[in-house]
N, CA, C and O of each residue as an XYZ file, in Angstrom:
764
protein
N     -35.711     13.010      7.802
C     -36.447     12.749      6.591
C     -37.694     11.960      6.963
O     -37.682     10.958      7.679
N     -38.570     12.407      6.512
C     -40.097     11.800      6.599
C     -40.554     10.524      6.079
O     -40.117     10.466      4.930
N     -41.180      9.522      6.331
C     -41.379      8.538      5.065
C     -42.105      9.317      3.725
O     -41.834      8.951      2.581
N     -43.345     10.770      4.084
C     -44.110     10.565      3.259
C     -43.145     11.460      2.222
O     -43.602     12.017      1.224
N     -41.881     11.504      2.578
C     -41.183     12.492      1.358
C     -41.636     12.191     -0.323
O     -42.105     11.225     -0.925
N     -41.404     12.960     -0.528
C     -41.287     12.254     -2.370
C     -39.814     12.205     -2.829
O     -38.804     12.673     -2.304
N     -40.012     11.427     -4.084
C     -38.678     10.881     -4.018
C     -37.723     11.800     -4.636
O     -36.641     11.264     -4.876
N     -37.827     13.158     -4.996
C     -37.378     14.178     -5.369
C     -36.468     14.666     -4.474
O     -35.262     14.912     -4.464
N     -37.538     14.745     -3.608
C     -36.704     15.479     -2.067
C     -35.852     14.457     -1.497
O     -34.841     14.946     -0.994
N     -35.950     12.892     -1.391
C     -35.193     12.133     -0.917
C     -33.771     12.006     -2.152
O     -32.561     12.089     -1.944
N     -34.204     11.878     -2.883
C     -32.394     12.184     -4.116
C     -31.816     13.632     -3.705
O     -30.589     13.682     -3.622
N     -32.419     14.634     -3.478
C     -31.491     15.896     -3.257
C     -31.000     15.913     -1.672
O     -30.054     16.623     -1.329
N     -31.641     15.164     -0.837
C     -31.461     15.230      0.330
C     -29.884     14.068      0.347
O     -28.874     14.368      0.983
N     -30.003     12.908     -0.402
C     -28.876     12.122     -0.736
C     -28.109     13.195     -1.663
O     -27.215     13.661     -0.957
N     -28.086     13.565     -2.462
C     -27.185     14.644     -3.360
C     -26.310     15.892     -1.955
O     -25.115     16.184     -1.949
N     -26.845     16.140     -1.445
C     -26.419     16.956     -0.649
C     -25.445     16.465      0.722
O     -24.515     17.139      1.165
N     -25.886     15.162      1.257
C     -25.230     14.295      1.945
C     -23.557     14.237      1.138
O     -22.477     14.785      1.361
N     -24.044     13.316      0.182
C     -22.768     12.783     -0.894
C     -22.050     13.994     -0.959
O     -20.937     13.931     -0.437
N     -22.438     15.329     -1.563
C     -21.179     16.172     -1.572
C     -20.581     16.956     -0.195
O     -19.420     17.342     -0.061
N     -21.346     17.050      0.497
C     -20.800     17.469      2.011
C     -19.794     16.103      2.715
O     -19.020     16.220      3.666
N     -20.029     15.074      2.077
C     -18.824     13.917      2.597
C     -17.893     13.918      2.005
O     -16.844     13.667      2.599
N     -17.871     14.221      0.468
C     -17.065     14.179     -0.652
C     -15.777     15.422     -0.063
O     -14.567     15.383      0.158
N     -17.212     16.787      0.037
C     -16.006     18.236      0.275
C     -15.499     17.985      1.703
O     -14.684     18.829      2.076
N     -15.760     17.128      2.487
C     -15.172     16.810      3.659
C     -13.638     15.885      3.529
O     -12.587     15.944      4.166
N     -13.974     15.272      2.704
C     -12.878     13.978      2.108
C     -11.421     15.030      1.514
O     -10.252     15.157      1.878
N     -12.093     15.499      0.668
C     -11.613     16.304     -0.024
C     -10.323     17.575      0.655
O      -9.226     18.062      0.380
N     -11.353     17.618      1.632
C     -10.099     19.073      2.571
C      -9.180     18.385      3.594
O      -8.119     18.732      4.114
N     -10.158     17.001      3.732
C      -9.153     16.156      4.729
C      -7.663     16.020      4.112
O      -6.679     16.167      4.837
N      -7.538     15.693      2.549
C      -6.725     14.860      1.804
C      -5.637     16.210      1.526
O      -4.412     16.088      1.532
N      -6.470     17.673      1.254
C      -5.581     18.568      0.952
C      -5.187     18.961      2.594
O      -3.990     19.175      2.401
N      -5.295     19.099      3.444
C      -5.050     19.305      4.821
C      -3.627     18.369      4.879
O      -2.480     18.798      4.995
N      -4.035     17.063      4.769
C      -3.289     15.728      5.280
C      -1.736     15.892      4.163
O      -0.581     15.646      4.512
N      -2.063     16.232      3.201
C      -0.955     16.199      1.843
C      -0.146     17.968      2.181
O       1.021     18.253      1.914
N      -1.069     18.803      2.746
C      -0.114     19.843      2.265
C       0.370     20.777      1.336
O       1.010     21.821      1.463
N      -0.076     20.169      0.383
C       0.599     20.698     -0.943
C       1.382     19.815     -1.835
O       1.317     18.630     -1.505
N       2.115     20.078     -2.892
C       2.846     19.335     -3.651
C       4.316     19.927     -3.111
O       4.232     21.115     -2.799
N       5.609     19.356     -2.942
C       6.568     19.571     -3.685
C       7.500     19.600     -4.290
O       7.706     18.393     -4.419
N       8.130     19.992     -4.701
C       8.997     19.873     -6.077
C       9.014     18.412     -6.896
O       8.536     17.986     -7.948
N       9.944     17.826     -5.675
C      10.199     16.603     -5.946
C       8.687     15.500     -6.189
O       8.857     14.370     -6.648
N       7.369     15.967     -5.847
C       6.428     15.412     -5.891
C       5.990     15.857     -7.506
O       5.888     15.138     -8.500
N       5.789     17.252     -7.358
C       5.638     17.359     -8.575
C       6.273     16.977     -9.587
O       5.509     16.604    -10.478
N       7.524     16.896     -9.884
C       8.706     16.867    -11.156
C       8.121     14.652    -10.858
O       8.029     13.856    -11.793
N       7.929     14.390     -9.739
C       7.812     12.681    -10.453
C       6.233     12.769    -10.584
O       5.891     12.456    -11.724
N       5.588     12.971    -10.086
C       3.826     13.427    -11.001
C       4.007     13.376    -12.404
O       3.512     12.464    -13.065
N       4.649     14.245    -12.889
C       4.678     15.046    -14.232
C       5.604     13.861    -15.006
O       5.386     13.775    -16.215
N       6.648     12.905    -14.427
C       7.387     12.150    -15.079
C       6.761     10.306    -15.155
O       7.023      9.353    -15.888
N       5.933     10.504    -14.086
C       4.715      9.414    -14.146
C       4.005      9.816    -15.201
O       4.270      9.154    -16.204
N       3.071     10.787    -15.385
C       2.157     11.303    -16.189
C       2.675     10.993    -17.367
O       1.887     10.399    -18.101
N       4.193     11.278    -17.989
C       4.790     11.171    -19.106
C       4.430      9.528    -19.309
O       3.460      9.158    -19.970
N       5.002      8.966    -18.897
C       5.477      7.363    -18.657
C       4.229      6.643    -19.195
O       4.106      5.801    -20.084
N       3.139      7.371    -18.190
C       1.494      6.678    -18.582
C       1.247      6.871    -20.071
O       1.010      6.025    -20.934
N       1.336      7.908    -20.141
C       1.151      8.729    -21.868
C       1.434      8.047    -22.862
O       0.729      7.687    -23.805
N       3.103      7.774    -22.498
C       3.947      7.272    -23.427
C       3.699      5.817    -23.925
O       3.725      5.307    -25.045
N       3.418      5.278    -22.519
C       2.723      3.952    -22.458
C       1.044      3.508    -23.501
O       0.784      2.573    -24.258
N       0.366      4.521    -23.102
C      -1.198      4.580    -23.681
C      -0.828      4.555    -25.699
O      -1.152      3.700    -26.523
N       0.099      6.130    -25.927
C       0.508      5.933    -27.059
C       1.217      4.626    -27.736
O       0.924      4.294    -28.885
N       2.006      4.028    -27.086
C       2.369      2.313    -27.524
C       1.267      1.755    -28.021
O       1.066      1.449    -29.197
N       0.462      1.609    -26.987
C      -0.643      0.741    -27.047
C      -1.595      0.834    -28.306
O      -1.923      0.018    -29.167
N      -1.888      2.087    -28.078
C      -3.047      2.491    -29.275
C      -1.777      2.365    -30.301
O      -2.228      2.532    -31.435
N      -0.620      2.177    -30.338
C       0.057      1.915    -31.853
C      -0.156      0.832    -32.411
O      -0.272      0.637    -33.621
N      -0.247     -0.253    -31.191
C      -0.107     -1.558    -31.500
C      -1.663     -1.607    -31.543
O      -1.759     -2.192    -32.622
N      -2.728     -1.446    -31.213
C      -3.480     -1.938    -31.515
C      -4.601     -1.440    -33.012
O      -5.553     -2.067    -33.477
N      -3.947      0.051    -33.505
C      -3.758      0.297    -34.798
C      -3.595     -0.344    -35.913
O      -4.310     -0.529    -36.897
N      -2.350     -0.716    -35.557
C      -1.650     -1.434    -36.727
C      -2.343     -3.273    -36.710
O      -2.106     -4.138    -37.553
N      -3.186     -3.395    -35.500
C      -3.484     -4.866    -35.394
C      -2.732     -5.361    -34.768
O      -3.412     -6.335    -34.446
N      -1.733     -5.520    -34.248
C      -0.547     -6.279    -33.759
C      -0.828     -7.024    -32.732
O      -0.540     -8.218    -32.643
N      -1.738     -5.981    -31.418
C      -2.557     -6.782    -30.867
C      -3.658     -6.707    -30.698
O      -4.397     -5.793    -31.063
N      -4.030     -8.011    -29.906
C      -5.665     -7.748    -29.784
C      -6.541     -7.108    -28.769
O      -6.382     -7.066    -27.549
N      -7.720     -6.503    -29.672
C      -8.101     -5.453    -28.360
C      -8.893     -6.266    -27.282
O      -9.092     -5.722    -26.196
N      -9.320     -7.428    -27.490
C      -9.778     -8.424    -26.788
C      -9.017     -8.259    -25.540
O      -9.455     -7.689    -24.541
N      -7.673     -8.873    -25.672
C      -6.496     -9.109    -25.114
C      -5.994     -7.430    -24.308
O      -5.494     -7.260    -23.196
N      -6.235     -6.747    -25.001
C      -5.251     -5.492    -24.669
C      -6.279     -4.594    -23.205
O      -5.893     -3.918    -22.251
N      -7.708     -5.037    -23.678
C      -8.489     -4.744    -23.029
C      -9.188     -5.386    -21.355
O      -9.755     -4.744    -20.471
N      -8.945     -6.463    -21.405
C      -8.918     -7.822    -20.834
C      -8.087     -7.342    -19.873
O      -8.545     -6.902    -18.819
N      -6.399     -7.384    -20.206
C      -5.323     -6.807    -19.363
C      -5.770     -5.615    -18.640
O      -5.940     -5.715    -17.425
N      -6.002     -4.404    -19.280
C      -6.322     -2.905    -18.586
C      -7.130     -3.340    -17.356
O      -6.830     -3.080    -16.191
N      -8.111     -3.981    -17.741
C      -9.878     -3.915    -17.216
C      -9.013     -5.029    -15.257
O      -9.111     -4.765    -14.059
N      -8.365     -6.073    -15.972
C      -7.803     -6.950    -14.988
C      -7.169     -6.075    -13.538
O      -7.484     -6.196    -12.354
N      -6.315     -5.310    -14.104
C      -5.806     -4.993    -12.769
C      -6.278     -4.230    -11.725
O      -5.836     -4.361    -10.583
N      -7.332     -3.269    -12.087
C      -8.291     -2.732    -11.355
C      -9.459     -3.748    -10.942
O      -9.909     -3.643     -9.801
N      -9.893     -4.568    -11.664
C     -10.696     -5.788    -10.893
C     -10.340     -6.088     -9.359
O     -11.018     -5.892     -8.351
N      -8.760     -6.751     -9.545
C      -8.031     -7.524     -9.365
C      -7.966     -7.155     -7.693
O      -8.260     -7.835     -6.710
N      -7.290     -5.345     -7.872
C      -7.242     -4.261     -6.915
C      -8.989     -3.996     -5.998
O      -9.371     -3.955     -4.828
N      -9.318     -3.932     -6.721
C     -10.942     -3.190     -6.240
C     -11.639     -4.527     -5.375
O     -11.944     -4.399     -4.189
N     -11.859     -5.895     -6.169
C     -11.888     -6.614     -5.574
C     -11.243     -8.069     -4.745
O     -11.745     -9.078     -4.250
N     -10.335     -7.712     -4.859
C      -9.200     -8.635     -3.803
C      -8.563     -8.027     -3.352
O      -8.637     -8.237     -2.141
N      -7.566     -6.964     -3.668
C      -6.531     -6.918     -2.142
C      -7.203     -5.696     -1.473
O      -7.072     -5.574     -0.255
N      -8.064     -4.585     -2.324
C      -8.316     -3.960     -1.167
C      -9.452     -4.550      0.077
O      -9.291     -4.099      1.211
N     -10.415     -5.403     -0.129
C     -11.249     -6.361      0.884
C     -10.458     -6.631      1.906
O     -10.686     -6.397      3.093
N      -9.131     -7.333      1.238
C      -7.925     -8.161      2.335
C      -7.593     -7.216      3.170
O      -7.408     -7.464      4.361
N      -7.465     -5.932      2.626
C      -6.116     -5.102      3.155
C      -6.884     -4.271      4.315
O      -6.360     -4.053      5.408
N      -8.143     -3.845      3.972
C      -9.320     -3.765      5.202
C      -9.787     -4.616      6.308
O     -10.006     -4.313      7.480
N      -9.896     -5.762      5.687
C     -10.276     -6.685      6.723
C      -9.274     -6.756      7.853
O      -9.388     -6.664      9.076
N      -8.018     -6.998      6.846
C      -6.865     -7.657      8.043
C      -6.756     -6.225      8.570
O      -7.264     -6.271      9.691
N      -6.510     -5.472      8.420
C      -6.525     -3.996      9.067
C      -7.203     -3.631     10.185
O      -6.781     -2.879     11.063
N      -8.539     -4.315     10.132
C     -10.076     -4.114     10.701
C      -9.334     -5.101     12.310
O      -9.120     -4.704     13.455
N      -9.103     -6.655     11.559
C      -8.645     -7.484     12.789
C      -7.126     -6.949     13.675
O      -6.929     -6.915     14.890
N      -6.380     -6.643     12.744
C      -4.992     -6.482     13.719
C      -5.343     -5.390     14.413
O      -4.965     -5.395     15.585
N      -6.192     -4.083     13.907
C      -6.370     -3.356     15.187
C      -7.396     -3.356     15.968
O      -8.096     -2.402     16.309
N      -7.484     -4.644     16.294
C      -8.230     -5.284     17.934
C      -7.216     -6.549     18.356
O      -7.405     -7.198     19.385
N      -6.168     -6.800     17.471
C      -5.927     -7.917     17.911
C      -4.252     -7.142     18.158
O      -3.937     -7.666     19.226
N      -3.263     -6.375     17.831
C      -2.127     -5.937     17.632
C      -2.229     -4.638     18.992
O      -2.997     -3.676     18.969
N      -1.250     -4.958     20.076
C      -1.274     -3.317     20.713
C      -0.949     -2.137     20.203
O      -0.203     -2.116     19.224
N      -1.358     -1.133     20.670
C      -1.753      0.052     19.804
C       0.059      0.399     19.190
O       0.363      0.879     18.098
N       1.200     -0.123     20.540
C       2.334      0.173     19.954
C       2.867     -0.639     18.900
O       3.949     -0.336     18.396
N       2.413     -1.342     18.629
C       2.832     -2.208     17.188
C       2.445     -2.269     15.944
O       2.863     -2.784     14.907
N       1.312     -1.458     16.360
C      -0.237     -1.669     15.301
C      -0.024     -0.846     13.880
O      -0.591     -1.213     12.851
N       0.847      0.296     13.928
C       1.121      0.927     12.579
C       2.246      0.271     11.592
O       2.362      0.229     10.367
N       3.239     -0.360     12.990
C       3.842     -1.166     12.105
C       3.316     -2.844     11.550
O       3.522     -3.385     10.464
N       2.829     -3.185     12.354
C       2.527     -4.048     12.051
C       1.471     -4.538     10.354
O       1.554     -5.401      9.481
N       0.547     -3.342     10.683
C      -0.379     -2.973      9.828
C       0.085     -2.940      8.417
O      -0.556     -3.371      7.459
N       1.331     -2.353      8.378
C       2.366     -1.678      7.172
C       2.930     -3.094      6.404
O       2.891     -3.358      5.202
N       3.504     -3.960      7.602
C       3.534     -5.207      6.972
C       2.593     -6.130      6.489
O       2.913     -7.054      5.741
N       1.556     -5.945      6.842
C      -0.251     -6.664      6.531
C       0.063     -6.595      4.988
O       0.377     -7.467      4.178
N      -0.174     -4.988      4.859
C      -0.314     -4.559      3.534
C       0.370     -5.142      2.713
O       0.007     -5.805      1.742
N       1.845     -4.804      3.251
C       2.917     -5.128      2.070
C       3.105     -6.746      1.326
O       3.500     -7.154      0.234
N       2.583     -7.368      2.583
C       2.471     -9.240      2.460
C       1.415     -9.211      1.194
O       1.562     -9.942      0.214
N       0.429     -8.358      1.326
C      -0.593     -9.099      0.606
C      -0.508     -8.163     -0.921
O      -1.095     -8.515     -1.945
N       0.259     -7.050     -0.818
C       0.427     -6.599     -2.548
C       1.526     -7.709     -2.972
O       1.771     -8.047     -4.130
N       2.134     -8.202     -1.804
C       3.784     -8.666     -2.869
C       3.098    -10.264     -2.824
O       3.766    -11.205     -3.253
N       2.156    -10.411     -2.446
C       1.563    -11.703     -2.628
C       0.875    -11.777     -3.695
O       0.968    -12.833     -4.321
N      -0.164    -10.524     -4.317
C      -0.856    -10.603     -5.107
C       0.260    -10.753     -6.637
O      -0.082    -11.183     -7.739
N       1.371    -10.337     -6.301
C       2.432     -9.965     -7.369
C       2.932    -10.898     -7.939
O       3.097    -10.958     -9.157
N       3.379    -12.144     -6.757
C       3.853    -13.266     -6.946
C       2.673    -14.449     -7.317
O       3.004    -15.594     -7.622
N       1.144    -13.970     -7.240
C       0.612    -15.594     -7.198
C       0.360    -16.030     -8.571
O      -0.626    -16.762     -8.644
N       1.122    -15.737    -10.008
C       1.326    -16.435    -10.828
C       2.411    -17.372    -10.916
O       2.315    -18.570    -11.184
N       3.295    -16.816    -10.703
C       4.875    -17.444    -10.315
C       4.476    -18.350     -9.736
O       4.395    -19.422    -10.336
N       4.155    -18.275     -8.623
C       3.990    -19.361     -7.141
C       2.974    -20.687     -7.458
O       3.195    -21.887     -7.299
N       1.587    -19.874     -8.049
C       0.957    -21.163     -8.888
C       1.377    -21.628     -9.952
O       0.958    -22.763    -10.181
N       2.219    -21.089    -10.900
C       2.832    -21.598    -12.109
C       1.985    -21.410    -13.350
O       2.104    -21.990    -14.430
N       1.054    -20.435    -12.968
C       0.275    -20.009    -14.437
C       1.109    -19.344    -15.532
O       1.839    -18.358    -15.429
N       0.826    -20.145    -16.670
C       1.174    -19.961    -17.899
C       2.617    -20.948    -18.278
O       3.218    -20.866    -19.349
N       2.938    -21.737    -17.309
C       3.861    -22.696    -16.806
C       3.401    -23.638    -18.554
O       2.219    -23.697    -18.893
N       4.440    -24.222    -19.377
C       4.033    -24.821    -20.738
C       5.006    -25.758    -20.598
O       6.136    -25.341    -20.341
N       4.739    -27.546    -20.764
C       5.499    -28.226    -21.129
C       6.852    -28.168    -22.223
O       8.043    -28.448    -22.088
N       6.013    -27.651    -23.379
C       6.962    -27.513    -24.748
C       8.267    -26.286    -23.933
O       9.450    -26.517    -24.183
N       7.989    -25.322    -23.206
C       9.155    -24.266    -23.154
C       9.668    -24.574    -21.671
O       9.434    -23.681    -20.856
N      10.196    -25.478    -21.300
C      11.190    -25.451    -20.148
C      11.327    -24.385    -19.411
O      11.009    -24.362    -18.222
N      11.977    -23.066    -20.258
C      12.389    -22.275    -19.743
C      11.296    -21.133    -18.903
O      11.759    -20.258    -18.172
N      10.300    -21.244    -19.059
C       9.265    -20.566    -19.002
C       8.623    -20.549    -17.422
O       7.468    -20.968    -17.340
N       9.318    -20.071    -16.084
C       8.573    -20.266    -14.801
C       9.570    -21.484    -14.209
O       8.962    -22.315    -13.535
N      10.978    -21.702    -14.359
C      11.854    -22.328    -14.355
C      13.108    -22.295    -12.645
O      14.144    -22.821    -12.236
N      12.115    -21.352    -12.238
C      12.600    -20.714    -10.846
C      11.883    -21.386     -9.565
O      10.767    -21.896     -9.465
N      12.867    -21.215     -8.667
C      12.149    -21.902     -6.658
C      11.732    -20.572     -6.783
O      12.512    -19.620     -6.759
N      10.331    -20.473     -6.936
C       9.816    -18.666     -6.809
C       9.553    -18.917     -5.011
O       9.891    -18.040     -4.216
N       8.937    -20.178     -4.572
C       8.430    -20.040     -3.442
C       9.613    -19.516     -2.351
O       9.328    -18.530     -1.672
N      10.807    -20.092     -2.186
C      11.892    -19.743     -1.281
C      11.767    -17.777     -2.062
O      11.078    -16.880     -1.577
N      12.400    -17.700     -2.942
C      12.374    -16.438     -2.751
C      11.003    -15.304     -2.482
O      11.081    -14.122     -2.147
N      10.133    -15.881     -2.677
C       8.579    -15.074     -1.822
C       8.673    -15.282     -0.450
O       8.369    -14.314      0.247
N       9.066    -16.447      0.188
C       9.076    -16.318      1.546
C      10.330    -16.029      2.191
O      10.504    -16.245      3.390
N      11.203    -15.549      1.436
C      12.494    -14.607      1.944
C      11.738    -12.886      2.159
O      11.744    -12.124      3.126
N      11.359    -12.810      1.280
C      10.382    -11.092      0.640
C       9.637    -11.211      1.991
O       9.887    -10.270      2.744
N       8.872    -12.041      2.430
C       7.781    -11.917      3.179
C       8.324    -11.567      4.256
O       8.065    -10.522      4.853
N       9.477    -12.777      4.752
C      10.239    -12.602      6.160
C      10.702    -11.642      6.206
O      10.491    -11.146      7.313
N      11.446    -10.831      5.395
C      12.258     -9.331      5.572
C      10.856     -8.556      5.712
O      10.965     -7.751      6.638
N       9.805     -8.515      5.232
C       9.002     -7.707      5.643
C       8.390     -7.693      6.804
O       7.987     -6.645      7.307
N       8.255     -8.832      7.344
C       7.720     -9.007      8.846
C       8.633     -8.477      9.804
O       8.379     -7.948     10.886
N      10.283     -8.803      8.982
C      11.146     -8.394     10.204
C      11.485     -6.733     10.421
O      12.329     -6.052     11.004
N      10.467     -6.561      9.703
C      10.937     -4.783      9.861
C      10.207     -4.025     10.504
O      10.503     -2.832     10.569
N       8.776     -4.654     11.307
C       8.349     -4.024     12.431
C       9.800     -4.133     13.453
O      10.495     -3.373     14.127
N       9.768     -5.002     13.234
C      10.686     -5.671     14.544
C      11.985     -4.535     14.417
O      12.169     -4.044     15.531
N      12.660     -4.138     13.689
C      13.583     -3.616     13.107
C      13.239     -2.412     13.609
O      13.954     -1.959     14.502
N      12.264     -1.762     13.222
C      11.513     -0.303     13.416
C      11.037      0.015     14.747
O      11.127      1.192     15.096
N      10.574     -0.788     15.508
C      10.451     -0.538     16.667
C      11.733     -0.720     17.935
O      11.913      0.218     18.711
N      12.418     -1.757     18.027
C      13.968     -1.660     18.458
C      14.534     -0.333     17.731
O      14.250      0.505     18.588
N      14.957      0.152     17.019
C      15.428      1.270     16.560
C      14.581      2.629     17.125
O      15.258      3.543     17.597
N      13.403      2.740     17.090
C      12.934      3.620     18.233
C      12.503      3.789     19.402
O      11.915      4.776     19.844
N      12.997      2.103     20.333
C      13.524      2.315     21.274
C      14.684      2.558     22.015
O      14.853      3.022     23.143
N      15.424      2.165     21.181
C      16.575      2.722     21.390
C      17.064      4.218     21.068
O      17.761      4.830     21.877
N      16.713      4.705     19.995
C      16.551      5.942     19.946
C      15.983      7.254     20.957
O      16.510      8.337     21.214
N      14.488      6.562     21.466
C      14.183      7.305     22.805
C      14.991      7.197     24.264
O      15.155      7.944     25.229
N      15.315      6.138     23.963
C      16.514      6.049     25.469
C      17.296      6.794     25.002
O      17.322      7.868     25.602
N      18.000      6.713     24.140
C      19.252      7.642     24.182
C      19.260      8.869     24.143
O      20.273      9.541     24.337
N      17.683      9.509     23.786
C      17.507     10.796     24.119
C      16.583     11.472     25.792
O      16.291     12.622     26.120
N      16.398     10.299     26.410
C      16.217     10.552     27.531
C      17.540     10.901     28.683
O      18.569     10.267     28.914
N      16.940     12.347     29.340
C      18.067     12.476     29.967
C      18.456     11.543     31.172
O      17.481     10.904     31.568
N      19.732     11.268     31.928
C      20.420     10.452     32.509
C      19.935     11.242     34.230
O      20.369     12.366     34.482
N      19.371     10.779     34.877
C      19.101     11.069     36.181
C      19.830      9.732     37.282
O      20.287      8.618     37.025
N      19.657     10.482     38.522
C      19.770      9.355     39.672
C      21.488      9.414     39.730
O      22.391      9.991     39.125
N      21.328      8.367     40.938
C      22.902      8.509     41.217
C      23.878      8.210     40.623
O      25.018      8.632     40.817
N      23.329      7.053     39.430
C      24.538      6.183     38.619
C      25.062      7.747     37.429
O      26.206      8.039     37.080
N      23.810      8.432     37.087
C      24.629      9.601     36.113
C      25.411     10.514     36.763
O      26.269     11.168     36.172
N      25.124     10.639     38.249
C      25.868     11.921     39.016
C      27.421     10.781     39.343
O      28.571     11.183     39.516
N      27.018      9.566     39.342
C      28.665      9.694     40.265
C      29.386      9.456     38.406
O      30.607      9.409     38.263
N      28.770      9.376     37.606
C      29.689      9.020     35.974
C      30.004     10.611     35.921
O      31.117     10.678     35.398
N      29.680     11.554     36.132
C      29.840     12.990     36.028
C      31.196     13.193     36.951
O      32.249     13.665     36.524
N      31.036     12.887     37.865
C      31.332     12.912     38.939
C      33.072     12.088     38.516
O      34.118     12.667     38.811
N      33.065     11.483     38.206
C      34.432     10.415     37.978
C      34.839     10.874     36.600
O      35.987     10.610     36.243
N      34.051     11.519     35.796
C      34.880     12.355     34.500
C      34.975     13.358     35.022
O      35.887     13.903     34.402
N      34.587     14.151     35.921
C      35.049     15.567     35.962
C      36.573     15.639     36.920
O      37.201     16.682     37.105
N      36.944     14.350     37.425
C      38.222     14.020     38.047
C      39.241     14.107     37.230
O      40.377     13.854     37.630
């Protein structure tokens, strides 16, 4: 591209970029997925319901007034914020560092636990800070949330660990038995 382009030609020249990355994205995702089936489809279609069913609530209640769209709207708008800008940043970054800092044999698992720490973190950090915590209602946030988040966390860390012992052991046991120690064990069962 030229500087003296005009800016006509520089938007179609970007227009044409964008969808050749897009239809690239695009065949990657149907390549990578395969197809649907059954069982993908029949919970698609039973999600889809669920959402529906859900949306219809909503617009009931906020019909009738019951609640507020302030409020009802506030919520929707929140969790995609929430997503878009906090955990997916985290979930890249730390992604970005463990694979320079994690060997390549640990690195998918490891990675898997990155993730999972920081959705079940994002899940818990009302609990854990005690938002919405009210003198007048006792009962209200009345739990050791912290011991049980850092039970959640530890089982998740421990399942690289878990996952990789299990497929090493798995590949040994499918490696065949050479050398003398398997010939003379052959050797003393076939007696």
């Amino acid at each position: 591209m030229t500087p003296s382009a005009t800016p006509r030609t520089r938007a179609e020249v970007l227009r044409r970029r964008l969808a050749a990355v897009v239809t690239g994205q695009v065949a990657d995702v149907r390549e990578a997925v395969g197809g649907l089936g059954r069982l993908q489809a029949a919970l698609l279609v039973v999600g889809a319901l669920v959402v529906g069913y859900g949306g219809v609530l909503m617009f009931q209640l906020l019909i009738e007034g019951t609640a507020p769209a302030l409020g009802v709207g506030a919520w929707w708008l929140s969790g995609p914020l929430v997503v878009d800008l906090i955990a997916v940043p985290v979930v890249v970054a730390s992604g970005v560092v463990l694979g320079r800092i994690v060997p390549s044999a640990w690195r998918r698992y490891v990675s898997g636990a990155a993730a999972l720490s920081v959705l079940v973190t994002l899940v818990a950090f009302p609990f854990l800070t005690g938002l919405g915590r009210r003198p007048d209602n006792p009962s209200l946030l009345d739990r050791d949330y912290w011991s049980g988040y850092l039970v959640v966390v530890g089982l998740i860390w421990c399942g690289p660990l878990v996952l990789r012992l299990v497929g090493a052991i798995h590949r040994r046991s499918r490696q065949p038995r050479t050398g003398e120690g398997a010939a003379g064990r052959r050797r003393a069962h076939d007696a």
